[in-house]
XYZ file of C-alpha atoms in Angstrom:
686
model
C 0.017 0.048 -0.015
C 1.406 3.388 -1.008
C 1.933 6.196 1.464
C -0.935 7.957 -0.284
C -3.276 5.084 0.262
C -2.647 4.468 3.962
C -5.887 4.908 5.940
C -6.053 7.998 8.129
C -5.282 7.422 11.783
C -7.544 9.145 14.225
C -5.603 10.586 17.091
C -6.028 8.993 20.475
C -7.327 11.182 23.341
C -8.562 8.890 26.077
C -11.839 9.772 27.730
C -13.063 7.694 30.676
C -16.664 7.049 31.372
C -17.748 5.362 34.596
C -21.014 3.710 35.569
C -21.756 1.158 38.283
C -18.006 1.057 39.154
C -17.318 0.047 35.505
C -14.773 2.243 33.756
C -14.780 2.431 29.968
C -12.037 4.237 28.039
C -13.052 5.805 24.802
C -10.000 6.851 22.759
C -12.068 8.567 20.090
C -14.769 10.451 22.026
C -13.323 13.700 20.679
C -14.898 12.886 17.294
C -18.223 13.780 18.943
C -18.105 17.472 17.870
C -19.144 18.416 14.331
C -18.127 21.999 15.017
C -14.439 20.996 15.543
C -12.423 21.619 12.337
C -10.190 18.663 13.259
C -13.227 16.451 13.168
C -14.298 17.688 9.777
C -10.757 17.330 8.507
C -10.615 13.695 9.713
C -13.906 12.815 8.004
C -12.734 14.473 4.807
C -9.478 12.407 4.930
C -11.571 9.244 5.367
C -13.577 10.225 2.322
C -10.439 10.890 0.400
C -9.002 7.488 1.368
C -12.249 5.796 0.224
C -12.077 7.621 -3.084
C -8.398 6.750 -3.683
C -8.852 3.096 -2.784
C -11.890 2.663 -5.045
C -10.647 4.792 -7.943
C -10.353 1.620 -10.052
C -14.133 1.052 -9.656
C -15.242 4.561 -10.681
C -15.973 3.596 -14.296
C -17.900 0.557 -13.117
C -19.880 2.681 -10.631
C -20.857 4.951 -13.431
C -21.797 1.962 -15.581
C -23.978 0.506 -12.778
C -25.610 3.895 -12.141
C -26.556 4.202 -15.814
C -27.699 0.542 -15.841
C -29.994 1.035 -12.843
C -31.246 4.378 -14.081
C -32.098 2.887 -17.454
C -34.561 0.455 -15.820
C -36.532 3.289 -14.182
C -39.363 5.001 -16.011
C -38.115 8.508 -15.740
C -41.397 10.239 -16.583
C -43.241 8.089 -14.069
C -46.368 9.038 -12.036
C -48.413 7.608 -9.191
C -51.945 6.227 -9.508
C -54.258 9.225 -8.962
C -56.508 9.084 -5.933
C -59.695 11.093 -5.367
C -59.925 13.170 -2.179
C -62.510 15.844 -1.508
C -63.345 16.297 -5.201
C -59.689 16.520 -6.377
C -57.482 13.845 -7.966
C -54.015 13.974 -6.481
C -50.952 12.904 -8.485
C -47.206 12.652 -7.833
C -45.078 12.535 -11.022
C -41.520 12.779 -12.273
C -40.314 14.387 -15.451
C -37.498 13.011 -17.664
C -34.122 13.679 -16.058
C -35.567 15.225 -12.906
C -34.266 14.330 -9.499
C -37.371 15.346 -7.545
C -41.145 14.800 -7.792
C -43.845 17.185 -8.839
C -47.084 17.205 -6.780
C -50.230 18.109 -8.639
C -53.984 17.802 -8.679
C -56.973 17.913 -11.000
C -60.446 19.021 -10.094
C -63.305 16.504 -10.502
C -61.860 14.668 -13.471
C -58.560 13.298 -14.748
C -59.186 15.236 -17.940
C -59.330 18.490 -16.086
C -56.457 20.982 -16.144
C -53.460 20.083 -14.018
C -52.804 22.288 -11.040
C -49.115 22.090 -9.962
C -48.932 22.341 -6.196
C -45.168 21.911 -5.762
C -42.382 21.337 -8.255
C -39.646 20.049 -5.988
C -37.035 20.465 -8.704
C -37.499 24.198 -8.461
C -37.691 24.277 -4.701
C -34.522 22.185 -4.330
C -32.376 24.609 -6.352
C -29.494 25.958 -4.313
C -29.789 23.161 -1.717
C -27.434 20.204 -1.441
C -30.261 18.306 0.344
C -33.986 18.756 -0.084
C -36.984 16.943 1.338
C -40.652 17.980 1.078
C -43.164 16.381 3.387
C -46.214 16.771 5.545
C -48.660 17.972 2.811
C -52.005 18.803 4.397
C -54.825 20.275 2.336
C -57.600 22.381 3.974
C -61.206 21.136 3.774
C -62.081 23.943 1.313
C -59.234 22.806 -0.984
C -57.800 26.320 -0.897
C -54.688 26.055 1.349
C -51.944 23.500 1.725
C -49.547 23.265 4.648
C -46.174 21.769 3.671
C -42.891 20.999 5.411
C -39.335 21.394 4.107
C -36.006 19.965 5.362
C -32.849 21.320 3.606
C -30.239 19.764 5.908
C -31.263 16.117 6.289
C -31.651 16.274 10.063
C -35.424 15.816 9.910
C -35.978 19.339 11.309
C -38.785 20.796 9.194
C -40.020 24.265 8.428
C -43.779 24.412 7.903
C -45.299 26.957 5.542
C -48.715 27.546 4.007
C -49.558 28.015 0.333
C -52.712 29.431 -1.254
C -53.446 26.908 -3.962
C -55.754 29.330 -5.791
C -53.333 32.336 -6.088
C -50.019 30.459 -5.711
C -48.981 32.745 -2.861
C -46.873 31.362 -0.065
C -47.851 33.137 3.128
C -45.440 34.747 5.492
C -46.422 32.331 8.255
C -43.225 30.256 8.722
C -43.069 27.743 11.587
C -39.583 26.586 12.421
C -38.296 23.488 14.221
C -41.241 21.148 13.562
C -41.422 17.432 12.946
C -43.356 18.185 9.746
C -46.724 17.032 10.949
C -49.732 19.346 10.598
C -53.444 19.093 10.045
C -56.282 21.595 9.430
C -59.420 22.139 11.512
C -62.593 22.326 9.494
C -62.745 26.110 9.692
C -59.844 26.238 7.071
C -58.162 28.803 9.273
C -56.686 26.813 12.147
C -53.621 24.587 11.674
C -52.494 22.184 14.357
C -48.833 21.131 14.148
C -46.073 19.408 16.235
C -42.858 21.005 17.338
C -39.624 19.296 18.450
C -37.343 19.827 21.401
C -34.451 21.781 19.886
C -31.797 19.503 21.356
C -33.205 15.981 21.490
C -35.487 16.496 18.435
C -38.236 14.645 20.312
C -41.656 15.673 18.981
C -43.121 16.935 22.269
C -45.519 19.833 21.647
C -48.707 20.434 19.739
C -49.480 24.045 18.781
C -52.427 25.814 17.136
C -51.777 28.410 14.463
C -54.252 30.864 12.890
C -53.790 31.543 9.210
C -52.070 34.900 8.451
C -51.049 35.571 12.026
C -47.636 35.823 13.540
C -46.326 32.407 14.668
C -45.196 34.039 17.926
C -48.897 34.100 18.779
C -49.362 30.334 18.269
C -51.045 28.628 21.207
C -49.515 25.658 22.994
C -52.295 23.000 22.921
C -50.360 20.094 24.538
C -46.933 19.434 25.963
C -45.769 15.878 26.444
C -43.829 15.925 29.679
C -42.738 12.251 29.691
C -39.529 12.148 27.660
C -40.055 8.515 26.682
C -43.099 9.587 24.510
C -43.399 11.500 21.260
C -46.500 13.217 19.890
C -48.274 13.441 16.502
C -51.413 15.270 15.356
C -53.729 14.020 12.625
C -57.347 14.134 11.409
C -59.648 11.081 11.269
C -60.666 9.741 7.932
C -64.210 10.710 8.812
C -62.970 14.320 9.121
C -64.998 14.653 12.354
C -62.024 14.624 14.824
C -58.579 16.067 15.276
C -56.446 13.510 17.118
C -53.271 13.953 19.240
C -51.392 10.718 19.805
C -48.778 10.196 22.445
C -46.711 7.062 21.953
C -43.784 5.194 23.472
C -42.437 1.811 22.518
C -45.107 -0.056 24.470
C -47.865 2.419 25.468
C -50.141 4.826 23.630
C -52.654 7.554 24.535
C -54.991 9.517 22.281
C -56.829 12.837 22.747
C -59.672 13.856 20.436
C -61.302 17.202 19.455
C -64.199 17.871 17.136
C -62.616 19.330 14.007
C -65.508 21.773 13.796
C -64.520 23.231 17.139
C -60.804 24.164 17.031
C -61.266 26.458 20.005
C -62.391 23.588 22.108
C -60.491 21.448 24.550
C -59.021 18.044 23.629
C -60.390 15.185 25.746
C -58.541 11.963 26.546
C -59.847 8.948 24.689
C -58.299 6.439 27.155
C -55.676 7.511 29.591
C -52.293 5.831 29.291
C -51.789 2.588 31.092
C -48.215 1.191 30.838
C -48.205 -1.694 28.425
C -51.603 -0.796 26.856
C -51.280 -0.034 23.179
C -54.189 1.029 21.065
C -54.984 2.822 17.831
C -58.313 4.400 16.827
C -60.460 4.855 13.707
C -63.745 6.754 13.730
C -66.718 5.589 11.691
C -70.419 6.511 12.191
C -71.209 6.698 15.892
C -68.300 4.566 16.985
C -64.597 4.401 17.288
C -62.893 1.165 16.274
C -59.963 0.324 18.502
C -57.040 -1.906 17.501
C -55.432 -2.925 20.776
C -53.463 -5.381 22.878
C -55.926 -4.997 25.794
C -56.439 -8.130 27.951
C -53.033 -9.551 27.007
C -53.971 -9.719 23.330
C -50.326 -9.791 22.271
C -51.168 -10.079 18.507
C -53.883 -7.443 18.897
C -57.633 -7.604 18.564
C -60.267 -5.244 17.165
C -62.828 -3.605 19.497
C -65.291 -0.833 19.210
C -66.740 1.809 21.531
C -69.376 4.574 21.325
C -67.798 7.911 20.302
C -69.181 9.504 23.488
C -67.919 6.767 25.817
C -64.375 6.007 24.826
C -62.771 4.664 28.065
C -61.616 1.050 27.809
C -64.386 -0.238 30.065
C -66.770 0.456 27.163
C -64.719 -1.365 24.509
C -66.290 -4.581 23.089
C -64.729 -7.180 20.854
C -65.247 -7.189 17.122
C -62.371 -9.562 16.162
C -61.057 -11.625 19.028
C -57.388 -12.213 19.675
C -55.719 -15.141 17.910
C -52.428 -16.711 18.973
C -51.254 -17.279 15.457
C -52.529 -14.194 13.563
C -51.218 -10.626 14.014
C -53.705 -7.895 13.154
C -51.669 -5.076 11.635
C -54.160 -2.534 10.356
C -57.741 -1.828 9.348
C -59.424 0.143 6.638
C -63.090 1.123 7.062
C -65.608 1.552 4.281
C -69.363 2.151 4.287
C -70.218 -1.547 3.591
C -66.971 -3.266 4.515
C -64.229 -3.627 7.120
C -60.882 -4.493 5.601
C -58.318 -6.084 7.981
C -54.580 -6.489 7.216
C -53.279 -9.543 8.984
C -50.012 -11.459 9.185
C -49.841 -15.284 9.440
C -46.747 -17.441 9.269
C -44.749 -14.437 8.168
C -46.989 -13.503 5.241
C -49.552 -10.637 4.691
C -53.188 -11.297 4.124
C -56.096 -8.993 3.387
C -59.420 -9.957 4.882
C -62.690 -8.456 3.517
C -65.522 -8.370 6.082
C -68.965 -7.093 5.026
C -70.691 -5.156 7.885
C -73.727 -7.362 7.109
C -71.750 -10.227 8.663
C -72.235 -12.431 5.577
C -69.673 -13.678 3.114
C -66.328 -12.623 4.429
C -63.260 -13.721 2.436
C -59.490 -13.285 1.967
C -57.857 -11.922 -1.177
C -55.966 -14.825 -2.781
C -52.124 -14.638 -2.962
C -50.023 -17.548 -4.267
C -46.356 -16.745 -4.053
C -44.447 -17.633 -0.817
C -42.326 -14.488 -0.820
C -44.913 -11.784 -1.647
C -45.959 -8.515 0.006
C -49.527 -7.237 -0.007
C -50.829 -4.095 1.664
C -53.763 -1.689 1.512
C -52.862 1.549 -0.342
C -54.478 4.964 -0.403
C -58.068 4.563 0.650
C -59.323 7.984 1.770
C -63.064 7.607 1.006
C -65.611 5.684 3.119
C -68.317 5.714 0.461
C -66.904 3.277 -2.072
C -66.827 -0.483 -2.797
C -63.259 -0.140 -4.240
C -60.371 -1.152 -2.144
C -56.925 -0.027 -3.469
C -54.084 -2.380 -2.553
C -50.564 -3.051 -3.556
C -48.851 -6.412 -4.415
C -45.295 -7.432 -5.251
C -42.884 -10.215 -4.738
C -39.130 -10.571 -4.938
C -39.389 -11.382 -8.629
C -42.634 -9.562 -9.416
C -42.663 -5.750 -9.860
C -45.092 -3.863 -7.731
C -48.680 -3.339 -8.772
C -51.425 -1.043 -7.522
C -54.831 -2.737 -7.867
C -58.360 -1.436 -7.521
C -60.544 -4.224 -6.179
C -64.349 -4.203 -6.125
C -65.213 -5.810 -2.832
C -68.830 -6.584 -3.995
C -68.222 -8.038 -7.412
C -64.621 -9.178 -6.706
C -63.559 -7.720 -9.996
C -60.051 -6.190 -9.980
C -58.316 -3.651 -12.189
C -54.554 -3.304 -12.232
C -54.144 0.464 -12.131
C -50.364 0.435 -12.434
C -47.661 -2.129 -12.819
C -44.078 -1.049 -12.193
C -42.283 -0.872 -15.500
C -38.795 -2.302 -15.689
C -37.364 -0.699 -18.807
C -34.563 -1.968 -21.033
C -36.367 -4.964 -22.473
C -34.169 -7.493 -20.595
C -36.300 -8.263 -17.515
C -38.448 -11.377 -17.418
C -39.645 -12.533 -14.028
C -39.646 -16.100 -15.231
C -35.822 -15.923 -15.212
C -35.768 -15.818 -11.433
C -36.574 -18.233 -8.613
C -38.222 -17.099 -5.376
C -37.852 -19.273 -2.371
C -38.667 -19.255 1.335
C -36.543 -21.553 3.522
C -36.331 -22.045 7.280
C -33.110 -22.038 9.290
C -32.944 -23.413 12.774
C -31.656 -21.072 15.372
C -29.431 -21.974 18.308
C -32.406 -22.370 20.616
C -34.351 -24.461 18.133
C -36.531 -21.625 16.777
C -37.318 -21.802 13.045
C -36.336 -18.572 11.274
C -37.647 -17.906 7.755
C -35.349 -16.647 4.948
C -36.807 -15.153 1.708
C -34.636 -15.428 -1.316
C -34.416 -14.621 -5.037
C -31.811 -15.651 -7.630
C -31.391 -16.575 -11.265
C -33.007 -19.953 -12.257
C -29.827 -21.371 -13.728
C -28.001 -21.108 -10.376
C -26.389 -24.240 -8.960
C -26.196 -24.806 -5.216
C -22.498 -25.682 -5.108
C -21.284 -23.183 -2.550
C -19.709 -20.836 -5.138
C -22.487 -18.289 -5.395
C -22.095 -14.791 -3.990
C -24.979 -14.113 -1.582
C -26.021 -10.867 0.032
C -27.861 -11.502 3.319
C -29.907 -8.579 4.582
C -31.737 -7.959 7.830
C -32.985 -5.337 10.199
C -34.482 -6.987 13.290
C -35.666 -4.174 15.566
C -38.637 -2.034 16.687
C -41.054 -4.744 15.570
C -40.432 -3.644 11.928
C -41.150 -6.532 9.504
C -38.902 -6.920 6.489
C -41.287 -7.918 3.785
C -40.163 -9.585 0.532
C -40.369 -6.749 -2.001
C -39.228 -6.277 -5.531
C -36.272 -4.057 -6.514
C -35.269 -3.195 -10.059
C -31.887 -1.999 -8.839
C -31.251 -5.401 -7.257
C -31.294 -6.955 -10.735
C -27.769 -5.624 -11.182
C -26.606 -8.094 -8.561
C -28.885 -10.981 -9.439
C -27.909 -10.852 -13.116
C -24.231 -11.048 -12.119
C -24.827 -14.236 -10.149
C -25.767 -12.952 -6.703
C -28.410 -14.477 -4.468
C -30.279 -11.973 -2.383
C -31.648 -13.226 0.956
C -33.737 -11.480 3.651
C -33.358 -13.095 7.080
C -36.648 -12.538 8.984
C -34.867 -12.521 12.410
C -36.416 -11.923 15.800
C -36.782 -8.275 16.782
C -38.955 -7.678 13.776
C -42.680 -8.570 13.809
C -42.492 -10.876 10.817
C -44.006 -13.855 12.705
C -46.210 -11.894 15.077
C -45.824 -9.767 18.122
C -43.956 -12.428 20.127
C -41.309 -12.474 17.465
C -40.666 -8.878 18.326
C -40.813 -9.376 22.111
C -38.198 -12.215 21.775
C -35.717 -9.880 20.115
C -35.627 -6.831 22.296
C -34.453 -5.711 25.785
C -32.847 -8.663 27.621
C -33.612 -10.978 24.665
C -31.875 -8.723 22.097
C -29.093 -11.237 21.485
C -31.659 -13.489 19.677
C -31.533 -10.980 16.852
C -27.811 -11.467 16.373
C -27.674 -15.233 16.809
C -30.603 -15.667 14.411
C -28.709 -13.830 11.731
C -25.485 -15.819 12.278
C -27.527 -19.124 12.363
C -29.188 -18.146 9.044
C -25.702 -17.522 7.603
C -24.522 -20.927 8.757
C -27.571 -22.589 7.232
C -27.076 -20.891 3.890
C -23.487 -22.164 3.878
C -24.433 -25.694 4.989
C -27.108 -25.857 2.248
C -24.439 -24.795 -0.279
C -26.200 -21.683 -1.423
C -22.861 -19.935 -0.729
C -19.658 -20.192 1.319
C -17.759 -17.864 3.704
C -15.601 -16.617 0.857
C -18.696 -15.510 -1.005
C -21.148 -14.494 1.775
C -21.895 -10.777 2.330
C -24.004 -9.122 5.066
C -25.860 -5.777 4.978
C -27.925 -3.770 7.405
C -28.619 -0.117 8.230
C -29.263 1.905 11.368
C -30.400 -0.729 13.967
C -29.493 -3.197 11.280
C -26.074 -1.614 11.282
C -25.897 -2.532 14.982
C -26.537 -6.067 13.825
C -23.622 -5.771 11.358
C -21.379 -4.559 14.149
C -22.213 -7.463 16.413
C -21.801 -10.175 13.731
C -18.410 -8.607 12.692
C -17.284 -9.100 16.274
C -18.808 -12.518 16.863
C -18.561 -14.403 13.581
C -16.139 -12.509 11.241
C -15.039 -15.767 9.637
C -18.486 -16.252 8.022
C -18.318 -13.134 5.834
C -16.200 -11.927 2.997
C -17.579 -8.404 3.271
C -20.021 -6.321 5.311
C -22.048 -3.207 4.393
C -23.134 -1.151 7.425
C -25.271 1.860 6.619
C -25.629 4.616 9.320
C -24.856 1.988 11.964
C -25.967 2.304 15.612
C -22.792 0.831 17.197
C -21.927 2.804 20.344
C -24.956 1.526 22.258
C -24.046 2.374 25.871
C -22.626 5.808 25.292
C -25.645 6.847 23.194
C -28.274 5.342 25.495
C -26.659 7.078 28.544
C -26.840 10.471 26.768
C -30.438 11.657 27.092
C -29.605 14.814 25.002
C -29.212 12.745 21.851
C -32.347 12.417 19.675
C -34.368 9.196 20.220
C -32.495 8.051 23.356
C -35.205 8.416 26.066
C -37.912 7.147 23.821
C -36.048 3.930 23.233
C -35.573 2.667 26.759
C -38.332 0.145 26.141
C -36.584 -1.152 23.089
C -32.965 -1.514 24.290
C -33.295 -1.016 28.053
C -32.237 1.883 30.208
C -28.467 1.651 30.962
C -28.996 3.647 34.167
C -30.304 0.320 35.421
C -27.415 -2.111 36.040
C -28.929 -5.193 34.426
C -29.475 -3.326 31.159
C -26.124 -1.645 31.343
C -24.356 -4.989 31.677
C -26.404 -6.631 28.937
C -25.832 -3.767 26.468
C -22.149 -3.809 27.202
C -21.967 -7.529 26.433
C -23.019 -6.939 22.762
C -22.356 -3.196 22.046
C -20.188 -3.346 18.831
C -17.904 -0.452 19.746
C -17.295 -1.783 23.245
C -16.558 -5.291 21.906
C -14.054 -4.593 19.118
C -11.046 -6.782 19.773
C -7.745 -7.935 18.313
C -8.955 -10.416 15.612
C -9.516 -10.612 11.928
C -12.441 -8.637 10.446
C -14.061 -8.833 6.999
C -13.641 -6.069 4.447
C -16.221 -3.392 5.353
C -17.951 -0.486 3.694
C -19.524 1.811 6.334
C -21.601 4.873 5.356
C -23.009 7.714 7.384
C -24.322 11.282 7.101
C -22.814 14.299 8.872
C -26.311 15.634 9.797
C -27.818 12.371 10.882
C -30.226 12.886 13.755
C -31.119 9.178 14.173
C -27.596 7.737 14.474
C -24.996 10.451 14.993
C -22.085 10.296 12.487
C -19.496 9.860 15.344
C -20.765 6.380 16.101
C -19.497 4.845 12.776
C -16.507 7.253 12.750
C -15.311 6.053 16.229
C -16.002 2.440 15.336
C -13.904 2.550 12.233
C -11.062 4.162 14.099
C -11.134 1.478 16.758
C -11.425 -1.323 14.239
C -8.393 -0.067 12.400
C -6.394 0.189 15.643
C -7.165 -3.345 16.822
C -7.793 -5.661 13.882
C -5.142 -8.178 12.926
C -5.757 -8.500 9.199
C -5.009 -6.479 6.102
C -8.599 -6.255 4.957
C -9.804 -2.762 4.013
C -12.352 -0.775 5.935
C -14.032 2.275 4.342
C -15.791 5.102 6.056
C -17.852 7.123 3.581
C -19.468 10.183 5.064
C -22.011 12.223 3.088
C -21.203 15.738 4.303
C -24.589 17.079 3.077
C -27.122 14.462 4.250
C -28.640 12.758 7.251
C -30.047 9.366 8.244
C -31.806 8.695 4.918
C -28.800 9.422 2.786
C -28.781 11.713 -0.219
C -31.999 13.309 -1.462
C -33.239 12.948 -5.031
C -33.811 9.664 -6.829
C -30.616 9.758 -8.861
C -28.308 10.707 -5.982
C -29.653 7.717 -4.102
C -28.792 5.541 -7.062
C -25.220 6.791 -7.014
C -24.962 5.697 -3.366
C -26.305 2.293 -4.277
C -23.769 2.017 -7.074
C -21.039 2.460 -4.444
C -22.369 -0.424 -2.385
C -22.800 -2.698 -5.408
C -19.282 -2.017 -6.698
C -17.939 -2.767 -3.192
C -19.549 -6.219 -3.393
C -18.687 -6.932 -7.086
C -15.119 -5.844 -6.614
C -14.666 -8.331 -3.834
C -16.054 -10.985 -6.159
C -13.658 -9.809 -8.877
C -16.604 -8.937 -11.123
C -15.682 -5.776 -13.050
C -18.420 -5.349 -15.560
């Protein structure tokens, strides 16, 4: 390695941290200061090192970028949906990085009204994100939220959709949420704590008044909760939700009476989770009440909402998780999960003739889509599988006729789903638990241990990793890769217990499940340690850090995106965004049993003198979810202790946050970096 290509060495400044008579020494704590020029210099040197070391892949990166871009329909648009007499559409123009939001009054043949052209709004910004669109009941005003840093701190403004004027009302430091009362003059929105970024306040703003006059409607004092404000589909109620990992509480207010007082729907009870949907004279309540771990559906009169009034509509079932409901005039639609797969249940209110939509693949994903109208027999839902591009389907719940409104186009003329095999297999974990793995690969593939395989997982927060289609993934599959999703504990893939068995003092199941899936894939000769790769982001990046420490010999390379790797230090710092709200996920390290357990797996604390795989680690300077210094410190410590000559890259986007670069093409460039990392290790150069 030339002098020019030696990795930068972070200087060592020992900082000691003590808790429960346990002293930890952090040699790189000084990197925790984005205002320090030395920190920025170090990150820039890491970026320079990554660029120099991968210079030989630059042409291939460009080739992959163009290849992936060529599969995308550049002038694409969403399926229009009708809301309050307007059809709403999101579309892209040829060569544009950002979407255009538009609408048409009454008919799709009506003149297009452009609400926002994000390509114009993004000019002059290295990062741009538009969110939180909320249209007033009279269709005249839209509240919108903008983030130009990537730290998920939004500025809310209001636009007159008739005149095009953007009002002077500018609300800073919000989470992006807002919703209109029915008077078309009052906007409710949520504001964040300036330091922790916890969404903790709901304010009320009057159109065309100074924001300094805004009224604080609710402050969430408990720092383990965050708040949100929405309007019910019925448009009758404004709703404030307070939620922590395992407890929720709602407050309701008639949307016709914005000057009124919110009333509590059901006061918080630790461990009681519920969600509400208003219809007719009742609220429908999806809840885990009465130890219904997989949730059940109840209803209650709208004027008697405390839990003593709730009655069962769909009883709890041990084997079926209820995920969501959609209410229509004549039908109740229930999204369920059984044996790791989605199902959509159609239940007429008459009580006669309920049925499930038929799905045949064993690696599919189905979900209800945009259904904003009660008074229709049409259910809009989405369907895709690992080899089947996504479709949006309008289904008549009375006649059972369906119309495919849109099927994702894969351009280029080379894609044929019949060239790929989808498979779901089950690995056996260390404790005997069966863990599903969803896979896709070229049909001609032979199981001889020589195939490169990318194993992906997340495994936290009860977030299920469904088997979805990706046109960009074809660039790996067509070069011989197998792509596998390990549905490990910590997600909710096999029901709520699957989540409970992968958090707090059972968190290590997440890590051992992933490793056991890897061993199974090797034993079954899908791949071998010299061709197996692992990838995960955020909490999935924590997973990558643990497997790198515990089973480095299984992997030829690891991709860790915005990885949460310094678990104890972060969870002890309640000024960092998300920390206090996540005690129920990871545990509170101010309690010794949780401190000890975290320390036993925290990737940064467990780096040791051993061989590590080649690794590509990415982060964003403005990340509010996982601060950039976690991966930066991790890389520095890995370099100092590892005993091999394998390369570790730290690639910091100096203009973005947790979600990476904004704009669809910039995101493709980041993906091309990851793909060339993998393909280069496989000595595939075209």
